[in-house]
PDB file of C-alpha atoms in Angstrom:
ATOM      1  CA  MET A   1     -40.768  85.827 -79.179  1.00 33.00           C
ATOM      2  CA  GLN A   2     -40.437  83.033 -76.453  1.00 37.00           C
ATOM      3  CA  PRO A   3     -37.487  83.461 -74.194  1.00 43.00           C
ATOM      4  CA  ASN A   4     -34.991  80.627 -74.456  1.00 45.00           C
ATOM      5  CA  ILE A   5     -35.272  77.781 -72.129  1.00 44.00           C
ATOM      6  CA  PRO A   6     -32.178  79.003 -69.929  1.00 55.00           C
ATOM      7  CA  ASP A   7     -34.171  82.448 -69.824  1.00 70.00           C
ATOM      8  CA  ARG A   8     -37.552  80.857 -68.362  1.00 78.00           C
ATOM      9  CA  ARG A   9     -35.408  78.775 -65.554  1.00 84.00           C
ATOM     10  CA  MET A  10     -33.328  81.800 -64.560  1.00 88.00           C
ATOM     11  CA  ALA A  11     -36.351  84.180 -64.295  1.00 90.00           C
ATOM     12  CA  PRO A  12     -38.316  82.468 -61.540  1.00 93.00           C
ATOM     13  CA  LEU A  13     -34.653  81.718 -59.634  1.00 94.00           C
ATOM     14  CA  LEU A  14     -33.778  85.271 -59.982  1.00 93.00           C
ATOM     15  CA  ASP A  15     -36.921  86.584 -58.806  1.00 93.00           C
ATOM     16  CA  ALA A  16     -36.573  84.132 -55.463  1.00 94.00           C
ATOM     17  CA  LEU A  17     -33.547  86.264 -54.189  1.00 93.00           C
ATOM     18  CA  GLU A  18     -36.023  88.754 -53.748  1.00 91.00           C
ATOM     19  CA  GLU A  19     -38.074  86.860 -50.973  1.00 91.00           C
ATOM     20  CA  THR A  20     -37.885  86.950 -47.271  1.00 91.00           C
ATOM     21  CA  ASP A  21     -37.662  83.039 -46.525  1.00 92.00           C
ATOM     22  CA  LYS A  22     -34.048  82.000 -46.564  1.00 93.00           C
ATOM     23  CA  ALA A  23     -34.853  78.359 -47.126  1.00 94.00           C
ATOM     24  CA  SER A  24     -36.226  79.940 -50.674  1.00 94.00           C
ATOM     25  CA  ILE A  25     -33.016  82.060 -51.150  1.00 94.00           C
ATOM     26  CA  ARG A  26     -30.638  78.936 -50.435  1.00 95.00           C
ATOM     27  CA  ARG A  27     -32.323  77.092 -53.062  1.00 95.00           C
ATOM     28  CA  ALA A  28     -32.227  79.782 -55.497  1.00 95.00           C
ATOM     29  CA  VAL A  29     -28.804  80.611 -55.076  1.00 96.00           C
ATOM     30  CA  GLU A  30     -27.983  77.103 -55.024  1.00 96.00           C
ATOM     31  CA  GLU A  31     -29.544  76.407 -58.032  1.00 95.00           C
ATOM     32  CA  LEU A  32     -28.208  79.393 -59.937  1.00 96.00           C
ATOM     33  CA  VAL A  33     -24.879  78.523 -58.912  1.00 95.00           C
ATOM     34  CA  ALA A  34     -25.163  74.944 -60.466  1.00 95.00           C
ATOM     35  CA  MET A  35     -26.752  76.786 -63.396  1.00 94.00           C
ATOM     36  CA  ALA A  36     -23.808  78.767 -63.803  1.00 93.00           C
ATOM     37  CA  ALA A  37     -21.643  75.836 -64.597  1.00 90.00           C
ATOM     38  CA  GLU A  38     -22.857  74.995 -68.156  1.00 88.00           C
ATOM     39  CA  GLU A  39     -25.061  78.724 -68.556  1.00 88.00           C
ATOM     40  CA  PRO A  40     -22.464  81.718 -69.084  1.00 84.00           C
ATOM     41  CA  GLY A  41     -25.426  83.876 -68.836  1.00 91.00           C
ATOM     42  CA  VAL A  42     -26.126  83.718 -65.098  1.00 94.00           C
ATOM     43  CA  ALA A  43     -23.645  85.701 -64.246  1.00 94.00           C
ATOM     44  CA  GLU A  44     -24.658  88.182 -66.410  1.00 93.00           C
ATOM     45  CA  ALA A  45     -28.110  88.173 -65.236  1.00 93.00           C
ATOM     46  CA  LEU A  46     -26.732  88.467 -61.454  1.00 95.00           C
ATOM     47  CA  ALA A  47     -24.611  91.093 -62.376  1.00 95.00           C
ATOM     48  CA  GLU A  48     -27.372  93.212 -64.173  1.00 94.00           C
ATOM     49  CA  ARG A  49     -29.916  92.325 -60.972  1.00 94.00           C
ATOM     50  CA  LEU A  50     -27.326  93.439 -58.625  1.00 95.00           C
ATOM     51  CA  ARG A  51     -27.004  96.655 -60.884  1.00 95.00           C
ATOM     52  CA  THR A  52     -30.848  97.439 -60.486  1.00 92.00           C
ATOM     53  CA  ALA A  53     -31.894  95.623 -57.451  1.00 89.00           C
ATOM     54  CA  PRO A  54     -28.557  95.373 -55.079  1.00 92.00           C
ATOM     55  CA  ARG A  55     -29.344  92.962 -52.484  1.00 94.00           C
ATOM     56  CA  TRP A  56     -27.331  90.503 -50.554  1.00 96.00           C
ATOM     57  CA  PRO A  57     -28.437  87.577 -51.789  1.00 96.00           C
ATOM     58  CA  VAL A  58     -27.785  88.441 -55.452  1.00 97.00           C
ATOM     59  CA  ALA A  59     -23.934  89.054 -54.704  1.00 97.00           C
ATOM     60  CA  TYR A  60     -24.100  86.219 -52.633  1.00 97.00           C
ATOM     61  CA  ALA A  61     -24.615  83.881 -55.376  1.00 97.00           C
ATOM     62  CA  LEU A  62     -22.690  86.302 -58.055  1.00 97.00           C
ATOM     63  CA  GLY A  63     -19.774  86.005 -55.586  1.00 97.00           C
ATOM     64  CA  GLN A  64     -19.643  82.267 -55.724  1.00 97.00           C
ATOM     65  CA  ILE A  65     -19.559  81.898 -59.992  1.00 96.00           C
ATOM     66  CA  THR A  66     -17.244  84.813 -60.547  1.00 95.00           C
ATOM     67  CA  ARG A  67     -14.440  87.294 -59.345  1.00 96.00           C
ATOM     68  CA  PRO A  68     -16.489  89.444 -57.568  1.00 96.00           C
ATOM     69  CA  SER A  69     -16.905  93.481 -59.265  1.00 96.00           C
ATOM     70  CA  ALA A  70     -16.848  96.242 -57.124  1.00 96.00           C
ATOM     71  CA  PRO A  71     -20.507  96.641 -56.313  1.00 96.00           C
ATOM     72  CA  CYS A  72     -20.603  92.670 -55.517  1.00 97.00           C
ATOM     73  CA  LEU A  73     -17.795  93.085 -53.040  1.00 97.00           C
ATOM     74  CA  GLU A  74     -19.234  96.265 -51.320  1.00 96.00           C
ATOM     75  CA  MET A  75     -22.458  94.402 -51.089  1.00 97.00           C
ATOM     76  CA  LEU A  76     -20.530  91.485 -49.569  1.00 97.00           C
ATOM     77  CA  VAL A  77     -18.676  93.584 -47.221  1.00 97.00           C
ATOM     78  CA  TRP A  78     -22.040  94.972 -46.094  1.00 97.00           C
ATOM     79  CA  GLY A  79     -23.056  91.428 -45.282  1.00 96.00           C
ATOM     80  CA  LEU A  80     -20.445  91.250 -42.485  1.00 96.00           C
ATOM     81  CA  GLY A  81     -22.106  93.760 -40.821  1.00 96.00           C
ATOM     82  CA  SER A  82     -25.559  92.446 -40.912  1.00 96.00           C
ATOM     83  CA  GLY A  83     -27.915  91.626 -37.675  1.00 95.00           C
ATOM     84  CA  ASP A  84     -28.740  88.115 -39.176  1.00 95.00           C
ATOM     85  CA  GLN A  85     -26.256  85.804 -37.780  1.00 95.00           C
ATOM     86  CA  ASP A  86     -26.596  83.491 -40.630  1.00 94.00           C
ATOM     87  CA  LEU A  87     -25.784  85.796 -43.174  1.00 95.00           C
ATOM     88  CA  ARG A  88     -22.901  87.096 -41.630  1.00 96.00           C
ATOM     89  CA  TRP A  89     -21.300  83.553 -41.152  1.00 96.00           C
ATOM     90  CA  ALA A  90     -22.223  82.719 -44.778  1.00 96.00           C
ATOM     91  CA  THR A  91     -20.480  86.033 -45.791  1.00 97.00           C
ATOM     92  CA  GLN A  92     -17.699  85.426 -43.741  1.00 97.00           C
ATOM     93  CA  LEU A  93     -17.004  82.134 -45.396  1.00 97.00           C
ATOM     94  CA  LEU A  94     -17.413  83.471 -48.586  1.00 98.00           C
ATOM     95  CA  LEU A  95     -15.182  86.332 -48.398  1.00 97.00           C
ATOM     96  CA  THR A  96     -12.853  84.099 -46.989  1.00 96.00           C
ATOM     97  CA  ASP A  97     -12.572  81.828 -50.273  1.00 96.00           C
ATOM     98  CA  LEU A  98     -12.492  85.091 -52.242  1.00 97.00           C
ATOM     99  CA  GLY A  99      -9.973  86.448 -50.196  1.00 95.00           C
ATOM    100  CA  LYS A 100      -7.557  83.800 -50.901  1.00 94.00           C
ATOM    101  CA  ARG A 101      -7.852  83.799 -54.510  1.00 94.00           C
ATOM    102  CA  TYR A 102      -8.278  87.326 -55.118  1.00 95.00           C
ATOM    103  CA  PRO A 103      -5.684  90.025 -53.580  1.00 94.00           C
ATOM    104  CA  GLU A 104      -8.847  93.187 -53.892  1.00 95.00           C
ATOM    105  CA  VAL A 105     -10.588  91.086 -51.460  1.00 95.00           C
ATOM    106  CA  GLY A 106      -8.082  90.926 -48.946  1.00 92.00           C
ATOM    107  CA  ALA A 107      -7.097  94.673 -49.547  1.00 93.00           C
ATOM    108  CA  ARG A 108     -10.858  95.413 -48.944  1.00 95.00           C
ATOM    109  CA  LEU A 109     -10.794  93.584 -45.882  1.00 94.00           C
ATOM    110  CA  GLU A 110      -7.879  94.949 -44.360  1.00 92.00           C
ATOM    111  CA  GLY A 111      -9.390  98.775 -45.258  1.00 92.00           C
ATOM    112  CA  LEU A 112     -12.402  97.407 -43.005  1.00 94.00           C
ATOM    113  CA  LEU A 113     -10.426  97.006 -39.799  1.00 91.00           C
ATOM    114  CA  SER A 114     -10.053 100.880 -39.874  1.00 90.00           C
ATOM    115  CA  ALA A 115     -13.392 102.133 -41.594  1.00 92.00           C
ATOM    116  CA  GLY A 116     -15.847  99.374 -40.610  1.00 95.00           C
ATOM    117  CA  SER A 117     -18.711  99.093 -38.248  1.00 96.00           C
ATOM    118  CA  ALA A 118     -17.875  97.369 -34.937  1.00 96.00           C
ATOM    119  CA  THR A 119     -19.393  94.206 -36.405  1.00 96.00           C
ATOM    120  CA  GLN A 120     -17.608  94.643 -39.553  1.00 97.00           C
ATOM    121  CA  ARG A 121     -14.411  94.587 -37.900  1.00 96.00           C
ATOM    122  CA  ARG A 122     -14.879  91.785 -35.703  1.00 96.00           C
ATOM    123  CA  MET A 123     -15.804  89.573 -38.663  1.00 96.00           C
ATOM    124  CA  THR A 124     -12.895  90.785 -40.644  1.00 95.00           C
ATOM    125  CA  VAL A 125     -10.603  89.697 -38.233  1.00 95.00           C
ATOM    126  CA  TYR A 126     -12.022  86.068 -38.488  1.00 94.00           C
ATOM    127  CA  CYS A 127     -11.962  86.419 -42.443  1.00 94.00           C
ATOM    128  CA  LEU A 128      -8.100  87.321 -42.226  1.00 92.00           C
ATOM    129  CA  ARG A 129      -7.256  84.496 -39.686  1.00 90.00           C
ATOM    130  CA  ASP A 130      -9.021  81.933 -42.197  1.00 92.00           C
ATOM    131  CA  ILE A 131      -7.333  83.603 -45.357  1.00 91.00           C
ATOM    132  CA  GLY A 132      -4.031  83.329 -43.623  1.00 84.00           C
ATOM    133  CA  ALA A 133      -3.310  86.960 -45.059  1.00 69.00           C
ATOM    134  CA  GLU A 134       0.013  88.332 -45.535  1.00 75.00           C
ATOM    135  CA  GLY A 135       0.809  91.048 -42.350  1.00 81.00           C
ATOM    136  CA  LEU A 136      -1.635  89.143 -40.092  1.00 84.00           C
ATOM    137  CA  GLU A 137       0.228  89.983 -37.173  1.00 88.00           C
ATOM    138  CA  VAL A 138       0.435  93.626 -38.009  1.00 89.00           C
ATOM    139  CA  SER A 139      -3.351  93.578 -38.774  1.00 89.00           C
ATOM    140  CA  LEU A 140      -4.277  91.995 -35.620  1.00 90.00           C
ATOM    141  CA  LEU A 141      -1.946  94.478 -33.094  1.00 92.00           C
ATOM    142  CA  LYS A 142      -3.824  97.102 -34.612  1.00 91.00           C
ATOM    143  CA  ALA A 143      -7.368  95.185 -33.694  1.00 94.00           C
ATOM    144  CA  ILE A 144      -6.424  94.315 -30.089  1.00 95.00           C
ATOM    145  CA  HIS A 145      -6.305  98.464 -29.367  1.00 94.00           C
ATOM    146  CA  ASP A 146     -10.074  98.471 -31.160  1.00 96.00           C
ATOM    147  CA  PRO A 147     -12.364 100.427 -28.931  1.00 96.00           C
ATOM    148  CA  GLU A 148     -15.061  97.290 -29.628  1.00 97.00           C
ATOM    149  CA  PRO A 149     -14.439  94.749 -26.779  1.00 97.00           C
ATOM    150  CA  LEU A 150     -15.279  91.939 -28.834  1.00 96.00           C
ATOM    151  CA  VAL A 151     -12.946  93.207 -32.028  1.00 97.00           C
ATOM    152  CA  ARG A 152     -10.506  92.831 -29.132  1.00 97.00           C
ATOM    153  CA  VAL A 153     -11.080  89.319 -28.186  1.00 97.00           C
ATOM    154  CA  ALA A 154     -11.072  88.020 -31.723  1.00 96.00           C
ATOM    155  CA  ALA A 155      -7.831  89.589 -32.104  1.00 95.00           C
ATOM    156  CA  VAL A 156      -6.476  87.970 -28.730  1.00 95.00           C
ATOM    157  CA  THR A 157      -8.147  84.547 -29.472  1.00 93.00           C
ATOM    158  CA  THR A 158      -6.816  84.318 -33.139  1.00 91.00           C
ATOM    159  CA  PHE A 159      -3.099  85.360 -31.297  1.00 89.00           C
ATOM    160  CA  ALA A 160      -3.824  82.460 -28.922  1.00 87.00           C
ATOM    161  CA  LYS A 161      -4.297  79.824 -31.574  1.00 83.00           C
ATOM    162  CA  ALA A 162      -0.824  80.955 -33.503  1.00 76.00           C
ATOM    163  CA  ALA A 163       2.121  78.713 -33.717  1.00 70.00           C
ATOM    164  CA  GLY A 164       4.275  81.065 -31.839  1.00 69.00           C
ATOM    165  CA  ALA A 165       4.342  84.908 -31.131  1.00 72.00           C
ATOM    166  CA  GLY A 166       7.210  87.195 -30.911  1.00 82.00           C
ATOM    167  CA  ALA A 167       8.187  89.971 -28.273  1.00 88.00           C
ATOM    168  CA  GLU A 168       5.959  92.494 -29.872  1.00 91.00           C
ATOM    169  CA  VAL A 169       2.726  90.282 -29.614  1.00 90.00           C
ATOM    170  CA  LEU A 170       3.466  88.978 -26.400  1.00 92.00           C
ATOM    171  CA  ASN A 171       3.971  92.408 -24.837  1.00 94.00           C
ATOM    172  CA  ALA A 172       0.482  93.347 -26.246  1.00 95.00           C
ATOM    173  CA  LEU A 173      -1.054  90.456 -24.649  1.00 95.00           C
ATOM    174  CA  GLY A 174       0.327  91.028 -21.170  1.00 96.00           C
ATOM    175  CA  SER A 175      -0.751  94.538 -21.616  1.00 96.00           C
ATOM    176  CA  ALA A 176      -3.978  93.305 -22.516  1.00 96.00           C
ATOM    177  CA  ALA A 177      -4.579  90.846 -19.616  1.00 96.00           C
ATOM    178  CA  ALA A 178      -3.229  93.293 -16.845  1.00 97.00           C
ATOM    179  CA  ALA A 179      -5.312  96.525 -17.938  1.00 96.00           C
ATOM    180  CA  ASP A 180      -7.893  95.999 -20.808  1.00 97.00           C
ATOM    181  CA  ALA A 181     -11.194  97.685 -19.588  1.00 96.00           C
ATOM    182  CA  ASP A 182     -12.942  94.592 -20.524  1.00 97.00           C
ATOM    183  CA  VAL A 183     -12.773  91.495 -18.365  1.00 97.00           C
ATOM    184  CA  ARG A 184     -13.296  89.469 -21.290  1.00 97.00           C
ATOM    185  CA  VAL A 185     -10.490  90.838 -23.560  1.00 97.00           C
ATOM    186  CA  ARG A 186      -8.404  90.662 -20.026  1.00 97.00           C
ATOM    187  CA  ASN A 187      -9.312  86.756 -19.529  1.00 97.00           C
ATOM    188  CA  ALA A 188      -8.854  85.734 -23.075  1.00 96.00           C
ATOM    189  CA  ALA A 189      -5.555  87.253 -23.075  1.00 96.00           C
ATOM    190  CA  SER A 190      -4.050  85.820 -20.272  1.00 96.00           C
ATOM    191  CA  PHE A 191      -4.726  82.645 -21.502  1.00 94.00           C
ATOM    192  CA  ALA A 192      -2.991  83.322 -24.890  1.00 93.00           C
ATOM    193  CA  VAL A 193       0.144  84.450 -22.868  1.00 93.00           C
ATOM    194  CA  LYS A 194       0.147  81.370 -21.072  1.00 91.00           C
ATOM    195  CA  ARG A 195      -0.264  79.437 -24.000  1.00 89.00           C
ATOM    196  CA  LEU A 196       2.352  81.007 -26.106  1.00 87.00           C
ATOM    197  CA  SER A 197       4.951  81.264 -23.453  1.00 83.00           C
ATOM    198  CA  GLY A 198       4.502  77.608 -22.842  1.00 75.00           C
ATOM    199  CA  GLY A 199       2.600  77.507 -19.709  1.00 60.00           C
ATOM    200  CA  GLY A 200      -0.625  76.415 -21.225  1.00 51.00           C
ATOM    201  CA  SER A 201       0.397  72.684 -21.303  1.00 46.00           C
ATOM    202  CA  SER A 202       1.775  71.800 -17.738  1.00 38.00           C
TER     203      SER A 202
END
């Protein structure tokens, strides 16, 4: 029995997600996402491929098509900590979009601030910033005390771009500017304090 046309079109694209060439993967993802608008079987095929061969490109394609399942979300979360910068930022953009629509994504990101790797925690700050997550200030106050300096820098620079800040935030930034062990954090915090207190415009 011959497979139907969508199956014949999908098979090589699904296989392309297993390749190492980024351009081939990107083309396959784009074509699968476009195909999914007319063929519901694409999401099912991707979900099955993710179950049998869990890889980031599969989750990345599936996350653009439908609400992410737990396995899909976990693979995307893995991508936030990848050593590949392109992969990390592509994941950050997708998780930001998903986090604006699905509360479980935001909740999973919040959990990463405590349990994720240093890279995941840093990228999570950017995700929560761009989502405009409820309770963002509380999350950033936690991140400003993170053991990883680059996570602290991410939190401080996010505060610096805020429209305003309360006393707790200004106190935390002032402490970081005066006493943080890392000069990058101290410099970023000093700039943030000046900006938020009105000194940056003079």
